XYZ file of C-alpha atoms in Angstrom:
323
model
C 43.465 82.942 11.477
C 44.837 79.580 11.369
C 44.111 78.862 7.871
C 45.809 82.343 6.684
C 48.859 81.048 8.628
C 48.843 77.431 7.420
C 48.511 78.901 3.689
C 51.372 81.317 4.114
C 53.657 78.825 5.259
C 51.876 76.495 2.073
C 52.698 79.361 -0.262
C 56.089 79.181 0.573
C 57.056 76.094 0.775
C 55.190 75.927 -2.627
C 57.598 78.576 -4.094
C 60.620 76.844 -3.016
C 60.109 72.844 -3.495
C 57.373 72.724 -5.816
C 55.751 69.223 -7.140
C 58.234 66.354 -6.480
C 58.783 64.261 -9.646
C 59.916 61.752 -7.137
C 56.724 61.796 -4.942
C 54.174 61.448 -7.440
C 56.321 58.735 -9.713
C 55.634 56.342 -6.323
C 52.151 57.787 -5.747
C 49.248 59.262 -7.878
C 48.924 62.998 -6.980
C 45.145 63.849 -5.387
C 44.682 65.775 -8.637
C 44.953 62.317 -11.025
C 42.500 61.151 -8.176
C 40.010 63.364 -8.843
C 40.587 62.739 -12.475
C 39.568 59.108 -11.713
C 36.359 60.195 -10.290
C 35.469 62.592 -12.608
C 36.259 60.371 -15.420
C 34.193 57.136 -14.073
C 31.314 59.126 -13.955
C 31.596 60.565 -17.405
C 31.874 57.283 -18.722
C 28.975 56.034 -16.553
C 26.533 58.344 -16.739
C 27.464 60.211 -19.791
C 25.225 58.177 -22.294
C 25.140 59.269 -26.297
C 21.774 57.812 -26.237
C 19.971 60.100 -23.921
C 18.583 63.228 -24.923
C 20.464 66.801 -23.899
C 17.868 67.503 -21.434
C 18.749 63.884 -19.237
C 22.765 64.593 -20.026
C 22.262 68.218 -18.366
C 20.334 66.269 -15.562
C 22.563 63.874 -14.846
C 26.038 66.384 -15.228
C 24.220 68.373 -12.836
C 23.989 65.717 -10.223
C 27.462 63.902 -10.780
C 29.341 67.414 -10.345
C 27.323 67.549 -7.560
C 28.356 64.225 -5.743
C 31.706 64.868 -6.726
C 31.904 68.180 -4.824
C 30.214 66.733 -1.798
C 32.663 63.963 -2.125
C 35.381 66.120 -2.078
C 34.424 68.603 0.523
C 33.691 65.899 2.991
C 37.496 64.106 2.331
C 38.302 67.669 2.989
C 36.207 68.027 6.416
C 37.294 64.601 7.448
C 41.150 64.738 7.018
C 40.863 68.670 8.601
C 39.379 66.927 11.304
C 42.112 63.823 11.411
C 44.804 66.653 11.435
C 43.114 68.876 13.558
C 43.641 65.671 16.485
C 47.544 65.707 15.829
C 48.251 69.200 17.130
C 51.467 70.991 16.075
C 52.131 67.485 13.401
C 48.542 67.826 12.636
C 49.213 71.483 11.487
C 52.426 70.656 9.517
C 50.607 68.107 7.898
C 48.042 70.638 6.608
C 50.740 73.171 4.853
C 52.017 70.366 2.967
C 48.299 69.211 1.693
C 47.655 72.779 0.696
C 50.839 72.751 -1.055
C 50.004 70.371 -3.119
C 47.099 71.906 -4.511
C 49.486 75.171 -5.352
C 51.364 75.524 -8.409
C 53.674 78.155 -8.370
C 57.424 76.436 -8.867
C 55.864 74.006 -11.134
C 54.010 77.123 -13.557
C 56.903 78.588 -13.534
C 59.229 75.829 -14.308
C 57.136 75.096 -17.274
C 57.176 78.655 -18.745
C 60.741 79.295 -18.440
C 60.984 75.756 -20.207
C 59.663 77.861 -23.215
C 61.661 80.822 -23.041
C 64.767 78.124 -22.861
C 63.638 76.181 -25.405
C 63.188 79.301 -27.675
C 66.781 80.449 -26.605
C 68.714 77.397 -27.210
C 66.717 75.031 -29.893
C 64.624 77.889 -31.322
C 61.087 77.318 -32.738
C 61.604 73.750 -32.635
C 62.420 73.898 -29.091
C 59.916 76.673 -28.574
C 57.039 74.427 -29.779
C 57.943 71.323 -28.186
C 57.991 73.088 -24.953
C 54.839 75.394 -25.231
C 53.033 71.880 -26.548
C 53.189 70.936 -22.903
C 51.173 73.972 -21.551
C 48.836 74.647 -23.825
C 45.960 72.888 -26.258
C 46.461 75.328 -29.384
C 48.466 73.358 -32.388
C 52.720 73.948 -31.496
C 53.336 74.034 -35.436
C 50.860 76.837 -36.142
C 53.106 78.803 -33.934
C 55.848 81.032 -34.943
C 58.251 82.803 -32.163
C 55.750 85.521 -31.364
C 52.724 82.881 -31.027
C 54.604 80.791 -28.572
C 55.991 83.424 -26.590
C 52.332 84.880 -26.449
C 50.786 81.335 -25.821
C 52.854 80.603 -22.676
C 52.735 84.271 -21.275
C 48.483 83.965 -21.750
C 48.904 80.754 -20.134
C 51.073 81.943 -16.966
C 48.826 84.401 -16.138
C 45.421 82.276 -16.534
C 47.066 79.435 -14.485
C 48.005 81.969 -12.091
C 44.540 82.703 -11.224
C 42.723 79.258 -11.122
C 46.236 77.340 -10.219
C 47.313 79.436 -7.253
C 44.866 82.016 -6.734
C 41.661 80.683 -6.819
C 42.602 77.712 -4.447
C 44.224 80.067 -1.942
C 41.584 81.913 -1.538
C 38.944 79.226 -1.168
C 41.609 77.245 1.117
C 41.371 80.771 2.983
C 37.398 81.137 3.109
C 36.374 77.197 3.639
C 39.664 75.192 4.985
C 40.337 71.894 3.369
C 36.774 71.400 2.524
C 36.544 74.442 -0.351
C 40.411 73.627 -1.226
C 39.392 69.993 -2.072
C 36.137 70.759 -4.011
C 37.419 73.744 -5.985
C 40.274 71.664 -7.165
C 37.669 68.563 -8.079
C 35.603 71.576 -9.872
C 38.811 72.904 -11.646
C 39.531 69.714 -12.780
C 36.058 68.622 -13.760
C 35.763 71.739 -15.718
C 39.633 70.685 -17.876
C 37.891 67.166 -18.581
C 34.489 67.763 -19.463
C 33.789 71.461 -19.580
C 34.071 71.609 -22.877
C 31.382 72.756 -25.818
C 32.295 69.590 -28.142
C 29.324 66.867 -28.576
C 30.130 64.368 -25.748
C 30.476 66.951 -23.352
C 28.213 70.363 -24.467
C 25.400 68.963 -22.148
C 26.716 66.485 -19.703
C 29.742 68.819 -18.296
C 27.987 72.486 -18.335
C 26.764 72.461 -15.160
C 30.619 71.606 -14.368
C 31.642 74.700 -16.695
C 29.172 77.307 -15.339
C 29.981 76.172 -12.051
C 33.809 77.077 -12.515
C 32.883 80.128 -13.599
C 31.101 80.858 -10.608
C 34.049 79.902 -8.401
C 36.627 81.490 -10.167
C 35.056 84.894 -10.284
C 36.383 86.563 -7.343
C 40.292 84.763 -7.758
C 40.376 86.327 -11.428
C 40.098 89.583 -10.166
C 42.063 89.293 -7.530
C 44.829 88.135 -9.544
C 44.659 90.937 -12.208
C 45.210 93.295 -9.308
C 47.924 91.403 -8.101
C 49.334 91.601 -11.263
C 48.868 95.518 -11.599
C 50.691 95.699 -8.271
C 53.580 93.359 -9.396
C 53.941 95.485 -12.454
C 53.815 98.564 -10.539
C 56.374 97.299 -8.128
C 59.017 96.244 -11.237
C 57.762 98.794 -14.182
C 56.514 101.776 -12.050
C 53.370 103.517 -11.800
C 52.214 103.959 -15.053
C 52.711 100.110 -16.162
C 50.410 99.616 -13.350
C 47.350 101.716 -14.322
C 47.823 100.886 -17.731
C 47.772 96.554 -16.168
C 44.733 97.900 -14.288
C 43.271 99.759 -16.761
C 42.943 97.330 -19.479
C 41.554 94.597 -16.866
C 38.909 96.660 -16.493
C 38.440 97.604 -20.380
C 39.545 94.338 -22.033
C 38.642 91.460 -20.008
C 35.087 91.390 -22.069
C 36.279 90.786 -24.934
C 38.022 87.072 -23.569
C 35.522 84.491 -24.622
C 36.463 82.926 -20.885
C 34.335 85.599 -18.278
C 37.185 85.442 -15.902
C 40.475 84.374 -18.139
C 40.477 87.658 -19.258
C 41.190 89.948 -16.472
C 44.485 88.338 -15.818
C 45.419 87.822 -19.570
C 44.530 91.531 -20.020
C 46.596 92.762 -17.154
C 49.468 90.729 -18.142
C 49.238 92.724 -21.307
C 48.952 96.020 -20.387
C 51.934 95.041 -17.965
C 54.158 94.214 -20.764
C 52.532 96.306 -23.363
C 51.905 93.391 -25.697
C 48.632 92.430 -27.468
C 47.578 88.885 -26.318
C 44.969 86.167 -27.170
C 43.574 86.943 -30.851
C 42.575 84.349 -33.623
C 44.577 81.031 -32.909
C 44.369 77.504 -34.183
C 43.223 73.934 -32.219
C 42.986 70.684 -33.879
C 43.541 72.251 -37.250
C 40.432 74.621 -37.275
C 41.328 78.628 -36.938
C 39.497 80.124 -34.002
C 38.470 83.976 -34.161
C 38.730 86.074 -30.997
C 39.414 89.669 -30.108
C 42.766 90.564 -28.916
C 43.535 91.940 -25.743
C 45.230 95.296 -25.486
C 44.788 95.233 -29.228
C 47.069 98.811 -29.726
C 50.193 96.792 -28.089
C 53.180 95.182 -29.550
C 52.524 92.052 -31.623
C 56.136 91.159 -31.910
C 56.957 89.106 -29.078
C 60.532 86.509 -27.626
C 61.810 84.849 -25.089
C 62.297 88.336 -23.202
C 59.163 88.747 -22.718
C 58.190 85.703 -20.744
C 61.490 86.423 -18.598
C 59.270 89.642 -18.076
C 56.074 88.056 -17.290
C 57.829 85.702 -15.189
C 59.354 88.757 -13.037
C 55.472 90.050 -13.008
C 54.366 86.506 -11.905
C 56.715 85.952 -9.063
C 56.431 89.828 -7.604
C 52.715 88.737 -8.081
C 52.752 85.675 -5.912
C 54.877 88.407 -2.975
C 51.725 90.177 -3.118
C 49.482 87.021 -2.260
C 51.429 86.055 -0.230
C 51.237 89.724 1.375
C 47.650 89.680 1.608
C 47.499 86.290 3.657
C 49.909 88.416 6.207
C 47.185 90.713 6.019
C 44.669 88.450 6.354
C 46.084 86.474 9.298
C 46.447 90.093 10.899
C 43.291 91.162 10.585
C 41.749 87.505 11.843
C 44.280 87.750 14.677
């Protein structure tokens, strides 16, 4: 009960204030902390010289200090606030709004739909550079627009989602390791040579925890569409989570990616380009419009916000039933 209340208050304040430029100019945010950690390890234990077998070993057991690292900050400073009553308590909302990022996703989207508007692809690129790893000058107007709506709606699941809900479940102590897994998975959860062995246990292990948030947030998106587009943009948001997700080579970016599609009726993720090399994937919602602008992620940022009313919703409903 008291952590559904704590993270509806977080959720809000979240929405309104965001991340303060100010605050974390003066002070590193717990996020580039974590980075820290995550990177002192990779360069400690992550040794060319060893053979896959001793990298998987030894990724295994550094993602696995890491996590009990965090989750005992976590039980610690729960258990520091916990002894400060009604401060104690304030204290809390503002931790666990830190580790949302709903202004801030936001902010960064509609940077692209501005920059489109008022500098064109030039602006489009520069802005969409900032969000996502893809190359800027492969993209023309529909590949940004496209790029930042696929990124709102995966960042909505593992940036607001996924930590809500294990804020919800474990307190401090699952908010703080999900967020060291999250960002152990950005670092070294990647399928390139340094990293193929040392970080998988720190890529399956995402997975794992953001399996339930990535369905939750396609349904939350089906809702949000049905509450702006009607009924029948919500089955078809729905519908295509259920039919399209598979074909995502993430196994949980693609149920909000393919929601967001059939929201908007536009075909997202497809072949795209990193570091100069053309990747091949399947496109979500393949029958929908190609052709997308700036419009369209003013759409998908109506979706997102009606979407974040609806988690916030379910915390009320949450707190009710604990209560």
């Amino acid at each position: 009960m008291d952590h559904a209340a704590v993270l509806l208050i977080a959720l809000i304040a979240d929405r309104i204030i965001g991340d303060p430029d100010w605050l974390w100019r003066r002070i590193s945010h717990p996020v580039v902390v974590f980075g820290h950690a995550i990177g002192w390890a990779d360069r400690r234990f992550n040794r060319s010289s060893d053979p896959g077998s001793a990298r998987r070993r030894k990724g295994l057991l550094s993602i696995a200090g890491l996590l009990l690292a965090a989750a005992v900050c976590g039980w610690a400073l729960g258990r520091l606030l916990d002894s400060l009553g009604v401060a104690g308590t304030m204290l809390e909302v503002l931790v666990v709004a830190v580790f949302l990022a709903q202004k801030s996703l936001a902010d960064h989207v509609a940077a692209v739909a501005d920059g489109l508007r008022e500098n064109g692809l030039t602006g489009g690129r520069k802005a969409v550079s900032m969000i996502v790893g893809r190359d800027p000058e492969a993209l023309d107007q529909a590949g940004i627009s496209r790029a930042a709506i696929e990124s709102l709606a995966e960042n909505f699941s593992d940036g607001i989602v996924a930590p809500a809900l294990w804020y919800l479940v474990l307190g401090l102590p699952g908010l703080l390791a999900y967020k060291m897994l999250n960002t152990a998975d950005s670092m070294i959860g990647h399928l390139n040579e340094r990293h193929r062995d040392f970080g998988r246990a720190a890529a399956k292990l995402d997975d794992v925890a953001n399996w339930p948030a990535a369905r939750l947030a396609a349904l939350l998106i089906a809702a949000a569409a049905g509450l702006i587009k009607g009924r029948p943009a919500m089955r078809r948001a729905a519908g295509l989570a259920l039919t399209d997700s598979g074909l995502h080579r993430s196994p949980n970016a693609g149920w909000p990616e393919a929601a967001m599609a059939g929201a908007l009726g536009l075909a997202l993720a497809g072949p795209r380009q990193y570091g100069g090399e053309l990747v091949m994937e399947a496109s979500l919602n393949g029958s929908g419009r190609k052709q997308a602008g700036a419009g369209d992620i003013v759409d998908a940022l109506m979706i997102f916000r009606r979407a974040c009313d609806c988690l916030a919703l379910t915390t009320v409903l949450a707190f009710l039933v604990a209560f």
